[in-house]
Amino acid sequence: MTTTLAAGPRGAAAPPSSPPPTRRRARRRELTAQWLFLVPAIAYVLIFFGYPIVKNLVMGFQDYSVRTFVTGEAPWVGLANYAEVVSSGIFRTTVVNTALFTLGSIAGQFVIGLLFALFFKRRFPLNNVLRSLLLLPWLLPMIAGSAVWRWILDQDGGILNETLQGIGLIDDPIRWLTSPDIALVAVILVNVWVGIPFNMTLLYSGLQNIPDELYEAGALDGATGWKAFWYITWPNLRSVVNVVLVLGVIYTLKVLDIILGLTGGGPANATQTLATDSYRRSFQEFSFGTGAAVSNVLIVVSLVFAVVYLRANRRAEEE
Amino acid sequence: MSPTTTPRTLLSTALGIALLAFMLFPVYWMVNVSLQGGSTAASSTFFPTDITLDGYRTAIQDQTGNLLTSIVVALGAVVVSLAVATPAAYALSRFRLRGMGIFLFALLLAQMIPGIVIANSLYTLFNDLGLLNSYPGLILANATHGIPFAILIMSAFMRSIPPALTEAARVDGASHFRAFWSIIVPVSKNSLITAGLFCFLFAWSDFMFGLTLTTGADIKPVTLGIYDYLQGNVQSWGPVMATAVLSSVPAIVLLVLAQRYIAAGAMGGAVK
């Protein structure tokens, strides 16, 4: 923090034509006054975002366990935590699950969100009201959503199986949340439900920014319907699409409540992701060292996508 | 300018209502089951024919303390977030200071850090500081959900305020703080409300910090109350759904009463 703060006064220390001392002092006072507005925020970001990242990186190299909380000692173990994590059978599973969960969620959210956005581009009565009520799944506490979905997807009494059986689509109840083969699909389904409103909203605002004249001109050239979408809508929406997709990935990588609420990572780790595994190691096994190692992997993946996002966002702004 | 009503647009409205009904079915189901009280793990009926408030009675008995905790924590997070974010947003929108670009970049990145990373480290920090199982601890941690978002959305708004507005006051000898407090803050009221609403909803919906930074039953947000129900084999869904409904009330109320603020925030969330 001190270095950042010092940058202000130092920047003013050597003005092009050195003014008289009083003016220089006034200038310094001015800069200090300006920086004071930022001090609380900088301090907060350093403590609650900067410190955790550094601490997490360090913990990844330490044997940080229950004993640490008693003795205060966290011996340096080099790469042992990473070795333990990577060689554990569960690591492969969590990486594959994280990839499938992310890809599946994004694909579902995006396609349905885009269809909804295109639909709401039409002008019809109640359009605005319906569109904002659609935000509800996104605004509810995710754990409340998980709770109701847990009951909807319940194997024996859940309404989904009852309905599917009632209309004769299936004979035996599907074990949505208890079968290792299906649980991940069910969790993705719920995450898609949560994510549709967000995708729809951003894509809708992107669609609104495409000038009507483009469609009018296109219509003269015979570009209507599918052609209009392919040659006018999609190219003009590309930058927003990039932003939506990358943000979707970043938000999906973080997801914890939905999985813990629905399956707790089970059955047999079928829905365990990097995020839930990091939680499990740190807070259920109190092995903070390996928990930090797993979440450091998560940081790296998120940061890669964050950089992609910032570039996509800049392109979106330039256009 | 409301769109003309023709059979075609009415058909679209009907389709829109159908989509909404499909998407909000889980919310309906939550309310429906919450009104079927003690119905054991046997299936729930499609409509609450025998309305009973037993579920709510149990939920209120179990969760009143947790609901109050959630309210205190969420309101506290709003106060902390706005107190930290509003001046920073003003500075970012008005001043040209060295290093501000880096700070802005840090804010964008901060929004993307997985919560579990923060929780991992805060647990050990809070353990040393004695902030585990405390209101200040939860409030400070929950402000992480809202502060970067609040700064970005408010500074985007403040950039649209004509500089002449504050310059006049500055010429008259008002300090930066005065100009900020008596001109910028009132003019930016709407963006403060939007930011505050979202800070409230983020903190209210928080699960991560409640899960990791509280260990006892004394201070526990209602999201964790729901999670506790889900831990075991649920015998009776009435109270669980009643709690879920109670925890959803702020989102529903705000969506209906503060629609335009919510819409503004939802748009501003990513496309700045």
Coordinates of C-alpha atoms in Angstrom, one line a residue:
Chain A
M1 CA 0.0 0.0 0.0
T2 CA 2.8 2.4 0.9
T3 CA 4.4 2.2 -2.5
T4 CA 1.1 2.9 -4.2
L5 CA 0.4 5.9 -2.0
A6 CA 3.9 7.2 -2.4
A7 CA 3.3 7.3 -6.1
G8 CA 1.1 10.3 -5.8
P9 CA 3.3 12.9 -4.1
R10 CA 6.4 11.5 -5.9
G11 CA 4.7 12.0 -9.2
A12 CA 4.2 15.7 -8.3
A13 CA 7.7 16.2 -6.9
A14 CA 9.3 17.2 -10.2
P15 CA 6.9 19.4 -12.2
P16 CA 8.2 20.7 -15.5
S17 CA 8.9 24.3 -14.3
S18 CA 9.5 24.1 -10.6
P19 CA 6.9 26.4 -9.1
P20 CA 7.4 28.3 -5.9
P21 CA 7.4 26.2 -2.6
T22 CA 4.0 27.4 -1.5
R23 CA 2.4 26.2 -4.7
R24 CA 4.2 23.0 -4.5
R25 CA 2.9 22.5 -1.0
A26 CA -0.6 23.3 -2.1
R27 CA -0.2 20.8 -4.9
R28 CA 0.9 18.1 -2.5
R29 CA -2.0 18.8 -0.2
E30 CA -4.3 18.5 -3.2
L31 CA -2.9 15.2 -4.1
T32 CA -3.1 13.9 -0.6
A33 CA -6.8 15.0 -0.4
Q34 CA -7.5 13.1 -3.6
W35 CA -5.7 9.9 -2.5
L36 CA -7.7 10.0 0.8
F37 CA -10.8 9.1 -1.2
L38 CA -9.1 5.9 -2.4
V39 CA -7.4 4.8 0.8
P40 CA -10.2 2.8 2.4
A41 CA -10.9 1.0 -0.8
I42 CA -7.2 0.2 -1.5
A43 CA -6.8 -1.0 2.1
Y44 CA -9.9 -3.2 1.8
V45 CA -8.8 -4.7 -1.5
L46 CA -5.3 -5.4 -0.2
I47 CA -6.6 -7.1 3.0
F48 CA -9.5 -9.0 1.6
F49 CA -8.3 -9.8 -1.9
G50 CA -4.5 -9.3 -2.0
Y51 CA -3.7 -10.9 1.3
P52 CA -5.8 -14.1 0.7
I53 CA -4.1 -14.7 -2.7
V54 CA -0.6 -14.4 -1.2
K55 CA -1.5 -16.3 1.9
N56 CA -3.1 -19.1 -0.2
L57 CA 0.0 -19.3 -2.4
V58 CA 2.2 -19.6 0.7
M59 CA -0.1 -22.1 2.5
G60 CA 0.2 -24.3 -0.6
F61 CA 3.8 -24.9 0.3
Q62 CA 3.2 -25.5 4.0
D63 CA 2.0 -28.3 6.2
Y64 CA -0.9 -26.2 7.5
S65 CA -3.2 -28.4 9.5
V66 CA -5.0 -28.6 12.8
R67 CA -1.7 -28.7 14.6
T68 CA -0.9 -25.3 13.1
F69 CA -3.8 -23.8 14.9
V70 CA -2.5 -25.1 18.2
T71 CA 1.3 -24.6 17.9
G72 CA 1.3 -21.8 15.4
E73 CA 3.8 -23.7 13.3
A74 CA 3.3 -24.5 9.7
P75 CA 6.5 -26.3 8.5
W76 CA 7.6 -25.6 4.9
V77 CA 7.1 -28.7 2.8
G78 CA 8.0 -27.5 -0.7
L79 CA 5.9 -29.1 -3.4
A80 CA 4.7 -32.0 -1.1
N81 CA 1.1 -30.7 -1.0
Y82 CA 0.9 -30.5 -4.8
A83 CA 2.5 -33.9 -5.1
E84 CA -0.1 -35.3 -2.7
V85 CA -3.0 -33.6 -4.5
V86 CA -1.9 -34.6 -8.0
S87 CA -1.2 -38.2 -7.1
S88 CA -4.4 -38.6 -5.2
G89 CA -7.0 -40.5 -7.2
I90 CA -9.6 -37.8 -6.7
F91 CA -7.6 -35.1 -8.6
R92 CA -8.3 -36.5 -12.0
T93 CA -11.9 -36.9 -11.1
T94 CA -12.2 -33.3 -9.9
V95 CA -10.5 -31.9 -13.0
V96 CA -12.7 -33.8 -15.3
N97 CA -15.8 -33.0 -13.3
T98 CA -14.9 -29.3 -13.2
A99 CA -14.4 -29.2 -17.0
L100 CA -17.6 -31.1 -17.7
F101 CA -19.6 -29.0 -15.2
T102 CA -18.3 -25.8 -16.6
L103 CA -18.7 -26.8 -20.3
G104 CA -22.2 -28.2 -19.7
S105 CA -23.4 -25.3 -17.7
I106 CA -22.0 -22.7 -20.1
A107 CA -23.4 -24.4 -23.2
G108 CA -26.9 -24.8 -21.6
Q109 CA -27.0 -21.3 -20.1
F110 CA -25.7 -19.6 -23.2
V111 CA -27.9 -21.3 -25.8
I112 CA -31.1 -21.0 -23.8
G113 CA -30.1 -17.4 -22.6
L114 CA -29.6 -16.4 -26.3
L115 CA -32.9 -17.9 -27.4
F116 CA -34.7 -16.0 -24.6
A117 CA -32.9 -12.8 -25.5
L118 CA -33.8 -13.2 -29.1
F119 CA -37.4 -13.9 -28.1
F120 CA -37.6 -10.8 -25.9
K121 CA -36.3 -8.6 -28.7
R122 CA -39.8 -8.9 -30.1
R123 CA -42.1 -6.1 -29.1
F124 CA -45.2 -7.4 -27.2
P125 CA -47.3 -6.4 -24.2
L126 CA -45.8 -7.2 -20.8
N127 CA -42.3 -7.8 -22.4
N128 CA -40.5 -5.7 -19.7
V129 CA -42.3 -7.2 -16.8
L130 CA -41.8 -10.8 -17.9
R131 CA -38.2 -10.2 -18.6
S132 CA -37.4 -8.8 -15.2
L133 CA -39.4 -11.5 -13.4
L134 CA -37.1 -13.9 -15.2
L135 CA -34.2 -12.6 -13.2
L136 CA -35.6 -14.3 -10.1
P137 CA -33.7 -17.6 -10.3
W138 CA -30.5 -15.6 -10.4
L139 CA -31.4 -13.3 -7.4
L140 CA -32.6 -16.0 -5.0
P141 CA -30.1 -17.4 -2.6
M142 CA -28.5 -20.3 -4.5
I143 CA -28.9 -22.6 -1.5
A144 CA -32.6 -22.0 -1.5
G145 CA -32.7 -22.9 -5.1
S146 CA -30.6 -26.0 -4.3
A147 CA -33.1 -27.0 -1.6
V148 CA -36.1 -26.9 -3.8
W149 CA -34.4 -28.7 -6.7
R150 CA -33.2 -31.4 -4.2
W151 CA -36.9 -32.1 -3.6
I152 CA -38.0 -31.8 -7.2
L153 CA -35.2 -34.3 -8.2
D154 CA -35.9 -36.6 -5.3
Q155 CA -35.8 -40.2 -6.5
D156 CA -39.0 -41.4 -4.8
G157 CA -41.3 -38.5 -4.1
G158 CA -39.9 -35.8 -6.4
I159 CA -42.2 -34.2 -8.8
L160 CA -39.9 -34.7 -11.8
N161 CA -39.9 -38.5 -11.6
E162 CA -43.6 -38.6 -10.8
T163 CA -44.3 -36.5 -13.9
L164 CA -42.1 -38.5 -16.1
Q165 CA -43.6 -41.7 -14.9
G166 CA -47.1 -40.3 -15.1
I167 CA -46.8 -39.5 -18.8
G168 CA -45.1 -42.8 -19.4
L169 CA -41.7 -41.5 -20.4
I170 CA -39.9 -43.7 -17.9
D171 CA -40.9 -46.9 -16.1
D172 CA -38.5 -46.7 -13.1
P173 CA -37.6 -43.6 -11.2
I174 CA -34.3 -42.0 -12.2
R175 CA -31.8 -41.6 -9.4
W176 CA -31.0 -38.0 -10.3
L177 CA -28.9 -37.2 -7.4
T178 CA -27.8 -40.6 -6.1
S179 CA -26.5 -42.3 -9.3
P180 CA -22.8 -41.6 -10.0
D181 CA -23.6 -41.6 -13.7
I182 CA -26.4 -39.0 -13.6
A183 CA -25.7 -36.8 -10.6
L184 CA -23.3 -34.5 -12.6
V185 CA -26.0 -34.0 -15.3
A186 CA -28.5 -33.1 -12.6
V187 CA -26.2 -30.6 -11.0
I188 CA -25.5 -29.0 -14.4
L189 CA -29.2 -28.8 -15.1
V190 CA -29.7 -26.8 -11.9
N191 CA -26.7 -24.5 -12.6
V192 CA -28.1 -23.9 -16.1
W193 CA -31.4 -22.8 -14.5
V194 CA -29.5 -20.4 -12.2
G195 CA -27.4 -19.0 -15.1
I196 CA -30.0 -18.4 -17.8
P197 CA -31.2 -15.0 -16.5
F198 CA -27.7 -13.6 -16.4
N199 CA -26.9 -14.8 -19.9
M200 CA -30.2 -13.5 -21.2
T201 CA -29.8 -10.1 -19.6
L202 CA -26.4 -9.4 -21.0
L203 CA -27.2 -10.8 -24.5
Y204 CA -30.4 -8.9 -24.6
S205 CA -28.6 -5.6 -23.9
G206 CA -26.1 -6.6 -26.6
L207 CA -29.0 -7.2 -29.1
Q208 CA -30.5 -3.8 -28.2
N209 CA -27.2 -2.1 -29.2
I210 CA -27.4 -3.4 -32.8
P211 CA -28.9 -0.6 -34.8
D212 CA -32.2 -1.3 -36.5
E213 CA -30.9 0.2 -39.7
L214 CA -28.6 -2.8 -40.2
Y215 CA -31.6 -5.1 -40.3
E216 CA -33.5 -2.7 -42.5
A217 CA -30.6 -2.6 -45.0
G218 CA -30.2 -6.4 -44.7
A219 CA -33.9 -6.9 -45.4
L220 CA -33.5 -5.1 -48.7
D221 CA -30.8 -7.5 -49.6
G222 CA -33.0 -10.4 -48.7
A223 CA -31.4 -11.1 -45.3
T224 CA -34.3 -12.1 -43.1
G225 CA -34.9 -14.7 -40.4
W226 CA -32.0 -17.1 -40.2
K227 CA -29.9 -15.2 -42.6
A228 CA -30.4 -12.0 -40.7
F229 CA -29.2 -13.8 -37.5
W230 CA -26.2 -15.3 -39.2
Y231 CA -25.0 -12.2 -41.2
I232 CA -26.1 -9.3 -39.0
T233 CA -27.0 -10.4 -35.4
W234 CA -24.1 -12.9 -34.7
P235 CA -21.2 -10.8 -36.1
N236 CA -22.4 -7.7 -34.2
L237 CA -23.0 -9.7 -31.0
R238 CA -19.6 -11.4 -31.0
S239 CA -17.9 -9.1 -28.6
V240 CA -20.7 -9.4 -26.0
V241 CA -20.8 -13.1 -26.6
N242 CA -17.1 -13.3 -25.7
V243 CA -17.7 -11.4 -22.5
V244 CA -20.7 -13.5 -21.5
L245 CA -18.9 -16.8 -22.1
V246 CA -15.8 -15.9 -20.2
L247 CA -17.7 -14.4 -17.3
G248 CA -19.8 -17.6 -17.3
V249 CA -16.7 -19.7 -17.0
I250 CA -15.3 -17.7 -14.2
Y251 CA -18.6 -17.8 -12.2
T252 CA -19.1 -21.5 -12.8
L253 CA -15.6 -22.4 -11.6
K254 CA -16.5 -20.8 -8.3
V255 CA -19.8 -22.6 -7.7
L256 CA -20.0 -24.3 -4.3
D257 CA -23.5 -23.8 -2.9
I258 CA -25.3 -25.7 -5.7
I259 CA -23.1 -28.7 -5.5
L260 CA -22.9 -28.9 -1.7
G261 CA -26.6 -28.4 -1.4
L262 CA -27.6 -30.9 -4.0
T263 CA -25.1 -33.8 -3.6
G264 CA -22.4 -32.7 -1.3
G265 CA -19.9 -33.7 -4.0
G266 CA -21.1 -37.3 -4.1
P267 CA -22.2 -39.9 -4.8
A268 CA -18.7 -41.4 -4.9
N269 CA -17.2 -38.0 -5.8
A270 CA -19.2 -37.9 -9.0
T271 CA -19.9 -34.2 -8.5
Q272 CA -16.7 -33.2 -6.7
T273 CA -15.1 -30.2 -8.5
L274 CA -11.9 -28.3 -7.7
A275 CA -13.9 -25.8 -5.6
T276 CA -15.7 -28.4 -3.5
D277 CA -12.6 -30.5 -3.2
S278 CA -10.6 -27.5 -1.9
Y279 CA -13.5 -26.8 0.6
R280 CA -13.5 -30.5 1.7
R281 CA -9.7 -30.6 2.2
S282 CA -9.5 -27.3 4.2
F283 CA -12.7 -27.3 6.2
Q284 CA -13.7 -31.0 6.6
E285 CA -10.2 -32.6 6.8
F286 CA -8.5 -29.4 8.2
S287 CA -5.7 -30.0 5.7
F288 CA -5.3 -26.3 4.8
G289 CA -2.1 -27.0 2.9
T290 CA -3.6 -29.3 0.3
G291 CA -6.8 -27.3 0.3
A292 CA -4.8 -24.3 -0.7
A293 CA -2.9 -26.3 -3.3
V294 CA -6.2 -27.2 -5.0
S295 CA -7.5 -23.7 -4.8
N296 CA -4.3 -22.4 -6.3
V297 CA -4.9 -24.5 -9.3
L298 CA -8.4 -22.9 -9.4
I299 CA -6.8 -19.4 -9.1
V300 CA -4.5 -20.1 -12.1
V301 CA -7.4 -21.4 -14.2
S302 CA -9.6 -18.4 -13.2
L303 CA -6.8 -15.9 -13.9
V304 CA -6.3 -17.3 -17.4
F305 CA -9.9 -16.8 -18.2
A306 CA -9.8 -13.4 -16.4
V307 CA -7.1 -12.2 -18.8
V308 CA -9.2 -13.5 -21.7
Y309 CA -12.1 -11.6 -20.3
L310 CA -10.3 -8.3 -19.9
R311 CA -9.1 -8.5 -23.5
A312 CA -12.6 -9.5 -24.8
N313 CA -14.0 -6.6 -22.7
R314 CA -11.6 -4.1 -24.1
R315 CA -12.5 -5.2 -27.7
A316 CA -16.2 -4.9 -26.8
E317 CA -15.6 -1.3 -25.6
E318 CA -13.5 -0.4 -28.7
E319 CA -16.3 -1.4 -31.0
Chain B
M1 CA -44.7 3.7 -26.1
S2 CA -46.3 0.4 -25.6
P3 CA -46.3 -2.0 -28.5
T4 CA -49.5 -2.3 -30.5
T5 CA -51.7 -5.2 -29.5
T6 CA -52.3 -7.6 -32.4
P7 CA -53.0 -11.3 -32.4
R8 CA -49.3 -11.7 -33.2
T9 CA -48.0 -9.8 -30.3
L10 CA -50.6 -11.4 -28.0
L11 CA -49.3 -14.8 -29.1
S12 CA -45.8 -13.6 -28.1
T13 CA -47.1 -12.5 -24.7
A14 CA -48.6 -15.9 -24.2
L15 CA -45.4 -17.6 -25.1
G16 CA -43.5 -15.3 -22.8
I17 CA -45.8 -16.2 -19.9
A18 CA -45.3 -19.9 -20.7
L19 CA -41.5 -19.4 -20.6
L20 CA -41.7 -17.5 -17.4
A21 CA -44.0 -20.2 -15.8
F22 CA -41.5 -22.9 -16.9
M23 CA -38.5 -21.0 -15.5
L24 CA -40.3 -20.1 -12.2
F25 CA -41.7 -23.5 -11.6
P26 CA -39.2 -24.2 -8.9
V27 CA -40.2 -21.0 -7.1
Y28 CA -43.8 -22.1 -7.3
W29 CA -42.9 -25.5 -6.0
M30 CA -41.0 -24.0 -3.1
V31 CA -44.1 -22.0 -2.1
N32 CA -46.5 -24.9 -2.8
V33 CA -44.6 -27.4 -0.6
S34 CA -44.0 -24.8 2.1
L35 CA -47.8 -24.6 2.5
Q36 CA -48.2 -28.4 2.8
G37 CA -46.7 -28.3 6.2
G38 CA -45.9 -31.6 7.8
S39 CA -46.3 -33.7 4.7
T40 CA -43.6 -36.4 5.3
A41 CA -41.2 -37.6 2.7
A42 CA -44.2 -38.8 0.7
S43 CA -44.8 -36.8 -2.4
S44 CA -46.3 -33.3 -2.4
T45 CA -49.5 -32.6 -4.2
F46 CA -49.5 -30.2 -7.2
F47 CA -51.6 -27.6 -5.5
P48 CA -51.7 -26.9 -1.7
T49 CA -55.2 -28.1 -1.2
D50 CA -54.9 -28.4 2.5
I51 CA -53.1 -25.2 3.3
T52 CA -51.3 -25.4 6.6
L53 CA -48.8 -23.1 8.2
D54 CA -47.1 -25.8 10.2
G55 CA -44.1 -25.6 8.0
Y56 CA -43.7 -21.9 8.7
R57 CA -44.3 -22.5 12.4
T58 CA -41.4 -24.9 12.5
A59 CA -39.3 -22.8 10.3
I60 CA -39.8 -19.7 12.4
Q61 CA -39.1 -21.7 15.5
D62 CA -35.8 -23.0 14.1
Q63 CA -34.7 -20.1 12.0
T64 CA -35.7 -16.8 13.6
G65 CA -32.2 -16.3 15.1
N66 CA -30.6 -17.1 11.8
L67 CA -32.8 -14.8 9.9
L68 CA -32.0 -12.0 12.2
T69 CA -28.3 -12.8 11.8
S70 CA -28.7 -12.6 8.0
I71 CA -30.4 -9.2 8.3
V72 CA -27.7 -7.8 10.6
V73 CA -24.9 -9.1 8.4
A74 CA -26.5 -8.0 5.1
L75 CA -27.2 -4.5 6.4
G76 CA -23.8 -4.2 7.9
A77 CA -22.2 -5.3 4.6
V78 CA -24.2 -2.6 2.8
V79 CA -23.0 0.1 5.1
V80 CA -19.3 -1.1 4.9
S81 CA -19.5 -1.5 1.1
L82 CA -21.0 1.9 0.4
A83 CA -18.7 3.6 2.9
V84 CA -15.7 2.1 1.2
A85 CA -16.9 2.1 -2.4
T86 CA -18.6 5.5 -2.8
P87 CA -15.5 7.7 -2.2
A88 CA -13.4 5.4 -4.3
A89 CA -15.9 5.6 -7.1
Y90 CA -15.8 9.4 -6.9
A91 CA -12.0 9.4 -7.1
L92 CA -11.9 7.0 -10.0
S93 CA -14.5 9.1 -11.9
R94 CA -12.9 12.5 -11.2
F95 CA -9.2 12.4 -10.4
R96 CA -6.3 11.4 -12.6
L97 CA -3.8 9.8 -10.2
R98 CA -0.9 7.6 -10.9
G99 CA -1.6 4.0 -10.2
M100 CA -5.3 4.3 -10.6
G101 CA -5.3 2.1 -13.7
I102 CA -3.6 -0.6 -11.6
F103 CA -6.3 -0.3 -9.0
L104 CA -9.1 -0.5 -11.5
F105 CA -7.4 -3.6 -13.0
A106 CA -7.1 -5.1 -9.5
L107 CA -10.9 -4.5 -8.9
L108 CA -11.8 -6.4 -12.1
L109 CA -9.5 -9.3 -11.1
A110 CA -10.9 -9.2 -7.5
Q111 CA -14.4 -10.0 -8.8
M112 CA -13.1 -13.1 -10.4
I113 CA -11.2 -14.7 -7.4
P114 CA -13.0 -17.8 -6.3
G115 CA -14.6 -17.3 -2.9
I116 CA -13.0 -20.5 -1.6
V117 CA -9.6 -18.9 -2.0
I118 CA -10.6 -16.0 0.2
A119 CA -12.4 -18.2 2.7
N120 CA -9.3 -20.4 3.1
S121 CA -7.1 -17.5 4.0
L122 CA -9.7 -15.5 6.0
Y123 CA -10.3 -18.5 8.2
T124 CA -6.8 -18.5 9.4
L125 CA -6.6 -14.7 9.6
F126 CA -9.9 -14.5 11.5
N127 CA -8.8 -17.3 13.8
D128 CA -5.8 -15.2 14.8
L129 CA -7.8 -12.0 15.2
G130 CA -10.7 -13.7 17.0
L131 CA -13.2 -12.7 14.3
L132 CA -14.5 -16.2 13.6
N133 CA -18.2 -16.5 14.7
S134 CA -18.6 -12.8 15.0
Y135 CA -20.8 -10.2 13.3
P136 CA -17.9 -7.9 12.3
G137 CA -16.0 -10.8 10.8
L138 CA -19.0 -11.9 8.7
I139 CA -19.8 -8.3 7.7
L140 CA -16.3 -7.5 6.6
A141 CA -16.0 -10.8 4.6
N142 CA -19.4 -10.4 3.0
A143 CA -18.5 -6.9 1.8
T144 CA -16.1 -8.7 -0.6
H145 CA -19.2 -9.8 -2.6
G146 CA -20.2 -6.2 -3.3
I147 CA -17.3 -3.8 -3.0
P148 CA -15.7 -4.3 -6.5
F149 CA -19.1 -4.3 -8.1
A150 CA -20.3 -1.2 -6.2
I151 CA -17.1 0.8 -7.1
L152 CA -17.3 -0.1 -10.8
I153 CA -21.0 0.6 -11.2
M154 CA -21.0 3.9 -9.2
S155 CA -17.9 5.3 -10.9
A156 CA -19.4 4.5 -14.3
F157 CA -22.4 6.6 -13.2
M158 CA -20.4 9.4 -11.6
R159 CA -18.4 9.8 -14.8
S160 CA -21.6 11.0 -16.5
I161 CA -22.0 13.8 -14.0
P162 CA -20.9 17.1 -15.6
P163 CA -17.6 18.3 -14.0
A164 CA -19.0 21.8 -13.9
L165 CA -21.3 20.8 -11.1
T166 CA -18.4 20.3 -8.6
E167 CA -16.0 22.8 -10.1
A168 CA -18.4 25.6 -9.3
A169 CA -18.4 24.5 -5.6
R170 CA -14.7 24.1 -5.6
V171 CA -14.1 27.6 -6.9
D172 CA -16.3 28.8 -4.1
G173 CA -13.8 27.2 -1.7
A174 CA -15.6 23.9 -0.9
S175 CA -13.2 21.1 -0.1
H176 CA -13.2 17.9 -2.2
F177 CA -15.0 16.1 0.6
R178 CA -17.7 18.8 0.8
A179 CA -18.2 18.7 -3.0
F180 CA -18.4 14.9 -2.8
W181 CA -20.7 14.8 0.1
S182 CA -23.2 17.6 -0.7
I183 CA -23.1 17.4 -4.5
I184 CA -22.0 14.1 -5.9
V185 CA -23.7 11.8 -3.3
P186 CA -27.1 13.4 -3.7
V187 CA -26.9 13.5 -7.5
S188 CA -25.7 9.8 -7.6
K189 CA -28.5 8.6 -5.3
N190 CA -29.9 6.2 -7.9
S191 CA -26.6 4.5 -8.5
L192 CA -26.0 4.3 -4.7
I193 CA -29.4 2.6 -4.3
T194 CA -28.6 0.1 -7.1
A195 CA -25.2 -0.7 -5.6
G196 CA -26.6 -0.9 -2.1
L197 CA -29.4 -3.3 -3.2
F198 CA -27.0 -5.6 -4.8
C199 CA -24.6 -5.5 -1.9
F200 CA -27.5 -6.5 0.3
L201 CA -28.6 -9.3 -2.0
F202 CA -25.1 -10.6 -2.4
A203 CA -24.5 -10.7 1.4
W204 CA -27.9 -12.0 2.1
S205 CA -27.4 -14.9 -0.3
D206 CA -23.9 -15.6 0.9
F207 CA -23.2 -19.2 1.6
M208 CA -19.4 -19.5 1.4
F209 CA -18.5 -17.2 4.4
G210 CA -21.3 -18.4 6.5
L211 CA -20.1 -22.0 5.9
T212 CA -16.5 -21.4 6.6
L213 CA -16.3 -18.5 9.1
T214 CA -18.9 -19.6 11.5
T215 CA -18.7 -22.9 13.4
G216 CA -21.3 -22.8 16.2
A217 CA -25.0 -22.3 16.3
D218 CA -24.9 -18.8 17.9
I219 CA -24.1 -16.8 14.8
K220 CA -25.4 -18.5 11.7
P221 CA -27.0 -17.0 8.6
V222 CA -30.2 -18.5 7.3
T223 CA -28.5 -19.9 4.2
L224 CA -26.6 -22.2 6.6
G225 CA -29.9 -22.9 8.4
I226 CA -31.1 -24.3 5.0
Y227 CA -27.9 -26.2 4.5
D228 CA -28.2 -27.8 7.9
Y229 CA -31.7 -29.1 6.9
L230 CA -30.2 -30.6 3.7
Q231 CA -27.3 -32.3 5.5
G232 CA -29.3 -35.3 6.7
N233 CA -32.1 -37.2 5.1
V234 CA -34.9 -34.8 4.9
Q235 CA -38.0 -36.2 6.7
S236 CA -40.3 -33.3 6.1
W237 CA -40.0 -30.8 3.3
G238 CA -42.5 -28.3 4.7
P239 CA -40.2 -26.5 7.1
V240 CA -37.3 -26.7 4.6
M241 CA -39.3 -25.0 1.9
A242 CA -40.8 -22.5 4.3
T243 CA -37.3 -21.5 5.3
A244 CA -36.3 -21.3 1.6
V245 CA -39.3 -19.1 1.0
L246 CA -38.4 -16.8 3.9
S247 CA -34.9 -16.6 2.6
S248 CA -36.2 -15.6 -0.8
V249 CA -38.4 -12.8 0.4
P250 CA -35.8 -10.0 0.0
A251 CA -35.0 -11.0 -3.6
I252 CA -38.7 -11.2 -4.5
V253 CA -39.7 -8.0 -2.8
L254 CA -36.8 -6.0 -4.3
L255 CA -37.5 -7.4 -7.7
V256 CA -41.0 -6.2 -7.6
L257 CA -40.6 -2.9 -5.7
A258 CA -37.2 -1.8 -7.0
Q259 CA -37.3 -3.3 -10.5
R260 CA -35.6 -0.5 -12.3
Y261 CA -32.6 -0.5 -9.9
I262 CA -32.3 -4.2 -10.2
A263 CA -32.4 -4.0 -14.0
A264 CA -29.8 -1.3 -14.0
G265 CA -27.5 -3.4 -11.8
A266 CA -28.0 -6.5 -13.8
M267 CA -26.9 -4.7 -16.9
G268 CA -24.0 -2.9 -15.3
G269 CA -22.7 -6.1 -13.7
A270 CA -20.6 -7.0 -16.6
V271 CA -20.8 -4.5 -19.5
K272 CA -19.3 -1.4 -18.0

